[in-house]
mmCIF file of C-alpha atoms in Angstrom:
data_model
loop_
_atom_site.group_PDB
_atom_site.id
_atom_site.type_symbol
_atom_site.label_atom_id
_atom_site.label_comp_id
_atom_site.label_asym_id
_atom_site.label_seq_id
_atom_site.Cartn_x
_atom_site.Cartn_y
_atom_site.Cartn_z
ATOM 1 C CA MET A 1 -8.057 16.742 0.774
ATOM 2 C CA ALA A 2 -7.160 13.075 1.207
ATOM 3 C CA GLU A 3 -8.610 10.355 -0.990
ATOM 4 C CA ALA A 4 -7.884 6.676 -0.464
ATOM 5 C CA THR A 5 -7.409 4.108 -3.212
ATOM 6 C CA PHE A 6 -8.815 0.630 -2.427
ATOM 7 C CA HIS A 7 -8.470 0.446 1.356
ATOM 8 C CA THR A 8 -5.551 2.148 2.996
ATOM 9 C CA VAL A 9 -2.881 -0.523 2.674
ATOM 10 C CA SER A 10 0.697 0.557 2.034
ATOM 11 C CA ASN A 11 1.630 -0.795 -1.387
ATOM 12 C CA PRO A 12 -1.650 -0.258 -3.281
ATOM 13 C CA CYS A 13 -1.651 3.356 -2.070
ATOM 14 C CA ARG A 14 2.042 3.817 -2.900
ATOM 15 C CA ALA A 15 1.384 2.379 -6.339
ATOM 16 C CA SER A 16 -1.334 4.984 -6.876
ATOM 17 C CA MET A 17 0.951 7.786 -5.707
ATOM 18 C CA SER A 18 3.637 6.562 -8.111
ATOM 19 C CA THR A 19 1.360 6.187 -11.138
ATOM 20 C CA GLY A 20 -1.506 8.623 -10.581
ATOM 21 C CA ALA A 21 -3.899 5.721 -11.207
ATOM 22 C CA TYR A 22 -6.347 3.667 -9.171
ATOM 23 C CA PRO A 23 -5.771 -0.057 -8.496
ATOM 24 C CA GLU A 24 -8.125 -1.027 -11.314
ATOM 25 C CA VAL A 25 -5.513 0.492 -13.657
ATOM 26 C CA HIS A 26 -2.150 -0.209 -11.997
ATOM 27 C CA GLY A 27 -3.239 -3.656 -10.772
ATOM 28 C CA ASN A 28 -1.680 -3.485 -7.316
ATOM 29 C CA VAL A 29 -4.179 -4.796 -4.782
ATOM 30 C CA ALA A 30 -3.698 -6.584 -1.493
ATOM 31 C CA TYR A 31 -5.568 -8.973 0.777
ATOM 32 C CA VAL A 32 -8.129 -10.117 -1.783
ATOM 33 C CA PHE A 33 -8.901 -13.468 -3.397
ATOM 34 C CA ASP A 34 -8.143 -13.632 -7.115
ATOM 35 C CA PRO A 35 -10.593 -16.091 -8.720
ATOM 36 C CA VAL A 36 -8.534 -16.195 -11.927
ATOM 37 C CA SER A 37 -5.353 -17.476 -10.291
ATOM 38 C CA GLY A 38 -7.191 -19.171 -7.421
ATOM 39 C CA ARG A 39 -4.864 -17.554 -4.884
ATOM 40 C CA ALA A 40 -5.108 -14.895 -2.198
ATOM 41 C CA ARG A 41 -3.091 -11.800 -2.993
ATOM 42 C CA GLY A 42 -0.911 -10.182 -0.344
ATOM 43 C CA GLN A 43 1.157 -7.038 -0.680
ATOM 44 C CA SER A 44 3.490 -6.798 -3.672
ATOM 45 C CA ARG A 45 5.323 -4.271 -5.824
ATOM 46 C CA PHE A 46 3.445 -5.211 -8.980
ATOM 47 C CA LEU A 47 2.731 -2.324 -11.361
ATOM 48 C CA ALA A 48 0.855 -2.478 -14.657
ATOM 49 C CA ALA A 49 0.809 1.299 -15.182
ATOM 50 C CA GLU A 50 3.545 3.757 -16.052
ATOM 51 C CA THR A 51 5.101 5.562 -13.088
ATOM 52 C CA ILE A 52 5.962 9.238 -12.911
ATOM 53 C CA ALA A 53 9.633 8.225 -13.079
ATOM 54 C CA GLU A 54 9.072 6.309 -16.326
ATOM 55 C CA THR A 55 7.134 9.226 -17.799
ATOM 56 C CA LEU A 56 9.924 11.675 -16.996
ATOM 57 C CA ALA A 57 12.609 9.289 -18.251
ATOM 58 C CA ALA A 58 10.760 8.938 -21.563
ATOM 59 C CA GLU A 59 10.888 12.732 -21.880
ATOM 60 C CA GLY A 60 14.642 12.788 -21.301
ATOM 61 C CA ARG A 61 14.362 14.051 -17.716
ATOM 62 C CA THR A 62 16.539 12.888 -14.838
ATOM 63 C CA VAL A 63 15.173 11.167 -11.744
ATOM 64 C CA ALA A 64 16.616 10.025 -8.425
ATOM 65 C CA SER A 65 14.915 8.014 -5.697
ATOM 66 C CA VAL A 66 16.186 7.649 -2.143
ATOM 67 C CA GLN A 67 14.513 4.450 -0.947
ATOM 68 C CA TRP A 68 11.150 5.242 -2.579
ATOM 69 C CA TYR A 69 11.057 1.595 -3.545
ATOM 70 C CA MET A 70 7.780 1.544 -5.455
ATOM 71 C CA ILE A 71 9.469 3.069 -8.519
ATOM 72 C CA GLN A 72 12.580 0.869 -8.310
ATOM 73 C CA ASP A 73 13.020 -0.745 -11.747
ATOM 74 C CA HIS A 74 10.072 1.338 -12.911
ATOM 75 C CA GLY A 75 11.981 4.434 -14.008
ATOM 76 C CA VAL A 76 14.943 4.278 -11.609
ATOM 77 C CA ARG A 77 17.508 1.546 -10.954
ATOM 78 C CA TYR A 78 20.770 0.876 -9.205
ATOM 79 C CA GLY A 79 23.840 2.296 -10.937
ATOM 80 C CA ASP A 80 22.021 4.490 -13.497
ATOM 81 C CA PRO A 81 23.234 8.099 -13.037
ATOM 82 C CA GLU A 82 20.301 9.668 -14.891
ATOM 83 C CA HIS A 83 17.645 7.439 -13.328
ATOM 84 C CA LEU A 84 19.209 6.605 -9.996
ATOM 85 C CA TYR A 85 17.923 4.404 -7.193
ATOM 86 C CA VAL A 86 19.687 4.306 -3.826
ATOM 87 C CA GLN A 87 18.710 2.534 -0.625
ATOM 88 C CA PRO A 88 20.819 3.793 2.272
ATOM 89 C CA GLY A 89 18.566 2.323 4.965
ATOM 90 C CA GLY A 90 18.606 3.948 8.376
ATOM 91 C CA GLY A 91 16.276 6.732 9.427
ATOM 92 C CA PHE A 92 14.978 9.777 7.587
ATOM 93 C CA GLY A 93 17.985 11.864 8.634
ATOM 94 C CA GLN A 94 20.379 9.510 6.876
ATOM 95 C CA ARG A 95 18.216 9.509 3.756
ATOM 96 C CA VAL A 96 18.096 13.316 3.719
ATOM 97 C CA ASP A 97 21.909 13.334 3.913
ATOM 98 C CA VAL A 98 22.040 11.173 0.789
ATOM 99 C CA ALA A 99 19.436 13.330 -0.972
ATOM 100 C CA ILE A 100 21.518 16.441 -0.269
ATOM 101 C CA ASP A 101 24.615 14.681 -1.630
ATOM 102 C CA ILE A 102 22.674 13.915 -4.814
ATOM 103 C CA LEU A 103 21.579 17.547 -5.161
ATOM 104 C CA ASN A 104 25.193 18.659 -4.754
ATOM 105 C CA LEU A 105 26.387 16.161 -7.388
ATOM 106 C CA ARG A 106 28.432 14.212 -4.880
ATOM 107 C CA PRO A 107 28.921 10.449 -5.323
ATOM 108 C CA VAL A 108 26.503 8.194 -3.444
ATOM 109 C CA ASP A 109 26.333 4.453 -2.945
ATOM 110 C CA SER A 110 23.940 2.768 -5.360
ATOM 111 C CA GLY A 111 23.858 -0.992 -5.005
ATOM 112 C CA GLY A 112 27.495 -1.171 -3.950
ATOM 113 C CA GLN A 113 28.957 1.257 -6.478
ATOM 114 C CA GLN A 114 29.652 4.970 -6.221
ATOM 115 C CA VAL A 115 27.484 6.918 -8.660
ATOM 116 C CA THR A 116 27.318 10.652 -9.369
ATOM 117 C CA VAL A 117 24.305 12.158 -11.096
ATOM 118 C CA PRO A 118 25.183 14.349 -14.117
ATOM 119 C CA LYS A 119 22.957 17.225 -12.978
ATOM 120 C CA ILE A 120 20.379 18.105 -10.339
ATOM 121 C CA PRO A 121 17.500 15.653 -10.906
ATOM 122 C CA ASP A 122 14.215 16.905 -12.282
ATOM 123 C CA LEU A 123 12.497 14.658 -9.720
ATOM 124 C CA LEU A 124 13.972 13.623 -6.387
ATOM 125 C CA ALA A 125 11.917 11.262 -4.203
ATOM 126 C CA VAL A 126 12.872 10.633 -0.571
ATOM 127 C CA TYR A 127 11.044 7.990 1.457
ATOM 128 C CA SER A 128 10.644 8.222 5.226
ATOM 129 C CA SER A 129 9.368 5.376 7.385
ATOM 130 C CA ASP A 130 10.232 6.766 10.839
ATOM 131 C CA LEU A 131 6.726 7.781 11.922
ATOM 132 C CA ASP A 132 5.176 4.609 10.543
ATOM 133 C CA GLY A 133 7.709 2.496 12.397
ATOM 134 C CA LEU A 134 7.094 4.273 15.691
ATOM 135 C CA GLY A 135 3.333 3.977 15.232
ATOM 136 C CA HIS A 136 3.602 0.232 14.691
ATOM 137 C CA TYR A 137 5.731 -0.256 17.803
ATOM 138 C CA GLU A 138 4.150 2.237 20.205
ATOM 139 C CA GLY A 139 0.746 3.097 18.708
ATOM 140 C CA PRO A 140 -0.720 6.414 17.509
ATOM 141 C CA ALA A 141 -1.049 7.708 21.086
ATOM 142 C CA SER A 142 2.681 7.358 21.753
ATOM 143 C CA PRO A 143 4.102 10.375 23.626
ATOM 144 C CA ASN A 144 7.125 10.162 21.321
ATOM 145 C CA ILE A 145 5.241 10.917 18.106
ATOM 146 C CA ALA A 146 5.147 14.705 18.557
ATOM 147 C CA ALA A 147 8.896 14.897 19.137
ATOM 148 C CA LEU A 148 9.616 12.643 16.167
ATOM 149 C CA LEU A 149 7.297 14.694 13.958
ATOM 150 C CA ALA A 150 9.151 17.868 14.974
ATOM 151 C CA GLU A 151 12.477 16.196 14.177
ATOM 152 C CA HIS A 152 11.049 15.050 10.861
ATOM 153 C CA ASP A 153 10.130 18.657 10.107
ATOM 154 C CA ARG A 154 13.665 19.833 10.909
ATOM 155 C CA ARG A 155 15.112 17.252 8.537
ATOM 156 C CA LEU A 156 12.738 18.394 5.822
ATOM 157 C CA GLY A 157 13.970 21.905 6.555
ATOM 158 C CA ARG A 158 17.523 20.787 5.785
ATOM 159 C CA LEU A 159 16.373 19.528 2.404
ATOM 160 C CA VAL A 160 14.568 22.796 1.693
ATOM 161 C CA GLN A 161 17.651 24.759 2.741
ATOM 162 C CA ALA A 162 19.788 22.696 0.370
ATOM 163 C CA THR A 163 17.642 23.860 -2.549
ATOM 164 C CA LYS A 164 18.078 27.460 -1.390
ATOM 165 C CA ASP A 165 21.841 27.039 -1.163
ATOM 166 C CA LEU A 166 21.876 25.701 -4.718
ATOM 167 C CA GLY A 167 19.671 28.519 -6.029
ATOM 168 C CA ILE A 168 16.843 26.220 -7.178
ATOM 169 C CA HIS A 169 14.333 26.831 -4.393
ATOM 170 C CA ARG A 170 12.078 29.127 -6.436
ATOM 171 C CA ASP A 171 11.867 26.497 -9.163
ATOM 172 C CA THR A 172 11.237 23.571 -6.821
ATOM 173 C CA ALA A 173 7.864 22.139 -5.789
ATOM 174 C CA PHE A 174 7.766 20.132 -2.542
ATOM 175 C CA LEU A 175 5.090 17.423 -2.299
ATOM 176 C CA LEU A 176 4.464 15.587 0.979
ATOM 177 C CA THR A 177 2.469 12.379 0.655
ATOM 178 C CA GLY A 178 1.283 9.641 3.004
ATOM 179 C CA ASP A 179 0.021 6.159 2.244
ATOM 180 C CA HIS A 180 -2.191 5.608 5.295
ATOM 181 C CA GLY A 181 -2.996 6.796 8.792
ATOM 182 C CA MET A 182 -2.932 4.976 12.119
ATOM 183 C CA THR A 183 -5.483 3.401 14.396
ATOM 184 C CA ALA A 184 -5.163 2.032 17.898
ATOM 185 C CA TRP A 185 -8.010 -0.429 17.315
ATOM 186 C CA ASN A 186 -6.476 -3.876 17.010
ATOM 187 C CA ARG A 187 -9.103 -6.255 18.383
ATOM 188 C CA GLY A 188 -9.677 -8.921 15.781
ATOM 189 C CA CYS A 189 -13.119 -10.322 15.022
ATOM 190 C CA LEU A 190 -12.142 -13.114 12.643
ATOM 191 C CA PRO A 191 -13.295 -15.981 14.918
ATOM 192 C CA GLN A 192 -16.733 -14.384 15.300
ATOM 193 C CA VAL A 193 -17.034 -13.860 11.538
ATOM 194 C CA VAL A 194 -16.041 -17.456 10.795
ATOM 195 C CA GLY A 195 -18.446 -18.740 13.444
ATOM 196 C CA ALA A 196 -21.350 -16.658 12.149
ATOM 197 C CA VAL A 197 -20.909 -17.980 8.602
ATOM 198 C CA GLU A 198 -20.317 -21.595 9.657
ATOM 199 C CA ALA A 199 -23.514 -21.443 11.725
ATOM 200 C CA LEU A 200 -25.372 -21.017 8.438
ATOM 201 C CA GLY A 201 -23.991 -24.352 7.236
ATOM 202 C CA HIS A 202 -21.278 -23.096 4.876
ATOM 203 C CA THR A 203 -17.668 -24.261 4.712
ATOM 204 C CA VAL A 204 -15.226 -21.461 5.515
ATOM 205 C CA GLN A 205 -11.467 -21.129 5.044
ATOM 206 C CA VAL A 206 -9.208 -18.246 6.066
ATOM 207 C CA VAL A 207 -6.522 -17.903 3.387
ATOM 208 C CA PRO A 208 -3.391 -15.748 3.886
ATOM 209 C CA GLY A 209 -1.699 -13.882 1.054
ATOM 210 C CA GLY A 210 -0.180 -16.281 -1.466
ATOM 211 C CA GLY A 211 -2.325 -19.199 -0.322
ATOM 212 C CA SER A 212 -5.064 -21.126 -2.102
ATOM 213 C CA PRO A 213 -8.322 -22.447 -0.620
ATOM 214 C CA ALA A 214 -9.216 -26.114 -0.647
ATOM 215 C CA ALA A 215 -11.539 -27.346 -3.367
ATOM 216 C CA GLY A 216 -15.164 -27.173 -2.348
ATOM 217 C CA VAL A 217 -14.760 -24.370 0.194
ATOM 218 C CA GLU A 218 -17.738 -22.054 -0.186
ATOM 219 C CA VAL A 219 -16.607 -18.987 1.774
ATOM 220 C CA ILE A 220 -13.034 -17.699 1.400
ATOM 221 C CA ILE A 221 -11.817 -15.014 3.791
ATOM 222 C CA VAL A 222 -8.582 -13.120 3.104
ATOM 223 C CA PRO A 223 -7.787 -10.956 6.153
ATOM 224 C CA ASP A 224 -5.321 -8.114 6.394
ATOM 225 C CA ALA A 225 -3.570 -6.761 9.474
ATOM 226 C CA VAL A 226 -6.536 -4.657 10.627
ATOM 227 C CA ARG A 227 -10.314 -5.107 10.777
ATOM 228 C CA VAL A 228 -10.811 -5.446 7.052
ATOM 229 C CA GLY A 229 -11.330 -8.661 5.136
ATOM 230 C CA ASP A 230 -12.195 -9.808 1.647
ATOM 231 C CA ILE A 231 -14.940 -12.450 1.568
ATOM 232 C CA THR A 232 -15.493 -14.430 -1.621
ATOM 233 C CA LEU A 233 -18.596 -16.610 -1.942
ATOM 234 C CA ARG A 234 -18.655 -19.729 -4.114
ATOM 235 C CA GLY A 235 -21.044 -22.558 -4.849
ATOM 236 C CA ALA A 236 -24.143 -22.662 -2.647
ATOM 237 C CA ALA A 237 -22.943 -19.621 -0.684
ATOM 238 C CA ALA A 238 -23.013 -17.541 -3.876
ATOM 239 C CA GLU A 239 -26.740 -18.070 -4.406
ATOM 240 C CA PRO A 240 -28.669 -14.804 -3.888
ATOM 241 C CA ARG A 241 -30.590 -16.031 -0.829
ATOM 242 C CA ALA A 242 -27.504 -17.507 0.804
ATOM 243 C CA ARG A 243 -25.565 -14.353 0.141
ATOM 244 C CA ALA A 244 -28.297 -12.263 1.746
ATOM 245 C CA ARG A 245 -28.293 -14.526 4.824
ATOM 246 C CA ILE A 246 -24.502 -14.252 5.153
ATOM 247 C CA LYS A 247 -24.648 -10.493 4.834
ATOM 248 C CA ALA A 248 -27.367 -10.279 7.492
ATOM 249 C CA ALA A 249 -25.448 -12.591 9.840
ATOM 250 C CA LEU A 250 -22.336 -10.445 9.615
ATOM 251 C CA ARG A 251 -24.350 -7.372 10.523
ATOM 252 C CA ARG A 252 -25.850 -8.873 13.661
ATOM 253 C CA PRO A 253 -24.485 -7.697 17.031
ATOM 254 C CA GLY A 254 -21.948 -10.174 18.310
ATOM 255 C CA SER A 255 -20.669 -11.269 14.907
ATOM 256 C CA GLY A 256 -17.880 -8.700 15.171
ATOM 257 C CA ALA A 257 -18.323 -7.632 11.558
ATOM 258 C CA GLY A 258 -20.796 -4.865 12.320
ATOM 259 C CA ARG A 259 -17.892 -2.573 13.194
ATOM 260 C CA THR A 260 -15.484 -3.631 10.509
ATOM 261 C CA ALA A 261 -15.362 -3.521 6.735
ATOM 262 C CA ALA A 262 -16.010 -6.810 4.985
ATOM 263 C CA ARG A 263 -16.158 -6.887 1.220
ATOM 264 C CA ALA A 264 -18.374 -9.731 0.044
ATOM 265 C CA ARG A 265 -17.963 -10.942 -3.518
ATOM 266 C CA CYS A 266 -19.869 -13.577 -5.438
ATOM 267 C CA CYS A 267 -17.811 -15.887 -7.618
ATOM 268 C CA CYS A 268 -20.029 -18.234 -9.614
ATOM 269 C CA PRO A 269 -18.538 -18.820 -13.104
ATOM 270 C CA ALA A 270 -20.512 -22.052 -13.503
ATOM 271 C CA ARG A 271 -23.666 -19.988 -13.847
ATOM 272 C CA GLY A 272 -22.125 -17.836 -16.558
ATOM 273 C CA SER A 273 -21.911 -14.659 -14.513
ATOM 274 C CA GLY A 274 -18.802 -12.727 -13.641
ATOM 275 C CA PRO A 275 -17.823 -11.714 -10.099
ATOM 276 C CA ALA A 276 -20.293 -9.315 -8.523
ATOM 277 C CA SER A 277 -19.276 -7.079 -5.666
ATOM 278 C CA ALA A 278 -21.079 -5.591 -2.713
ATOM 279 C CA ARG A 279 -20.071 -4.223 0.641
ATOM 280 C CA ALA A 280 -21.149 -5.809 3.878
ATOM 281 C CA GLY A 281 -20.127 -3.199 6.365
ATOM 282 C CA PRO A 282 -21.708 -1.356 9.267
ATOM 283 C CA GLY A 283 -25.485 -1.558 9.194
#
């Protein structure tokens, strides 16, 4: 069973896998407008919740992470033998090699220094980005995905075999996780969305992550890399009737938003009400 956190964007999902919490707890969200700071939020490694690595470390357990960067400095770090972070780069095969070295208590490079763990870690995380990289470059229908997946499986087999060779296989649990899937749909509809809202007489600004909208802008759109966008309504656009008109316009054929997910939020602190949220998606 797969359950998404927020929408399926890499770092918010990885934060949830690392903490066991939803974004409302760990605070890692992406491609939304933050009315408190007045800025659009892109992807980050922010974490406000304890990670599994920090929990284990607090219990005196040992942890090692091979490029699972979301827990770097949140339970593992460079140069710490009992809570080790390493980033060898390269493909999954190279990272499995390093993981096997760690299991066999051989020295590995950690931030430019050779470090040996004192014992087999209680938790060993190994991050693979091979399939994601191929999907980005060639798409989910790439004829090379099946072969790469098979190779990925063989490399996982090497890691499993290493636990057998060390006599810890029966006491080892293997967890395979993924942060998102793939889609071949990449036709943007942002111009149609902007046009549909501007036709209602509202000022619109598209704000990338880290940016801030101009004063007086009524409709703020923070897009991500796919057909999902966060829409924040302010001023006249936040009035109930205006909001209803905007929602209806985005659902009309030709606006482009009828086949995407657009989260519309009302931000009207001057009226004494907090942000309200609603979804304006497929009708």
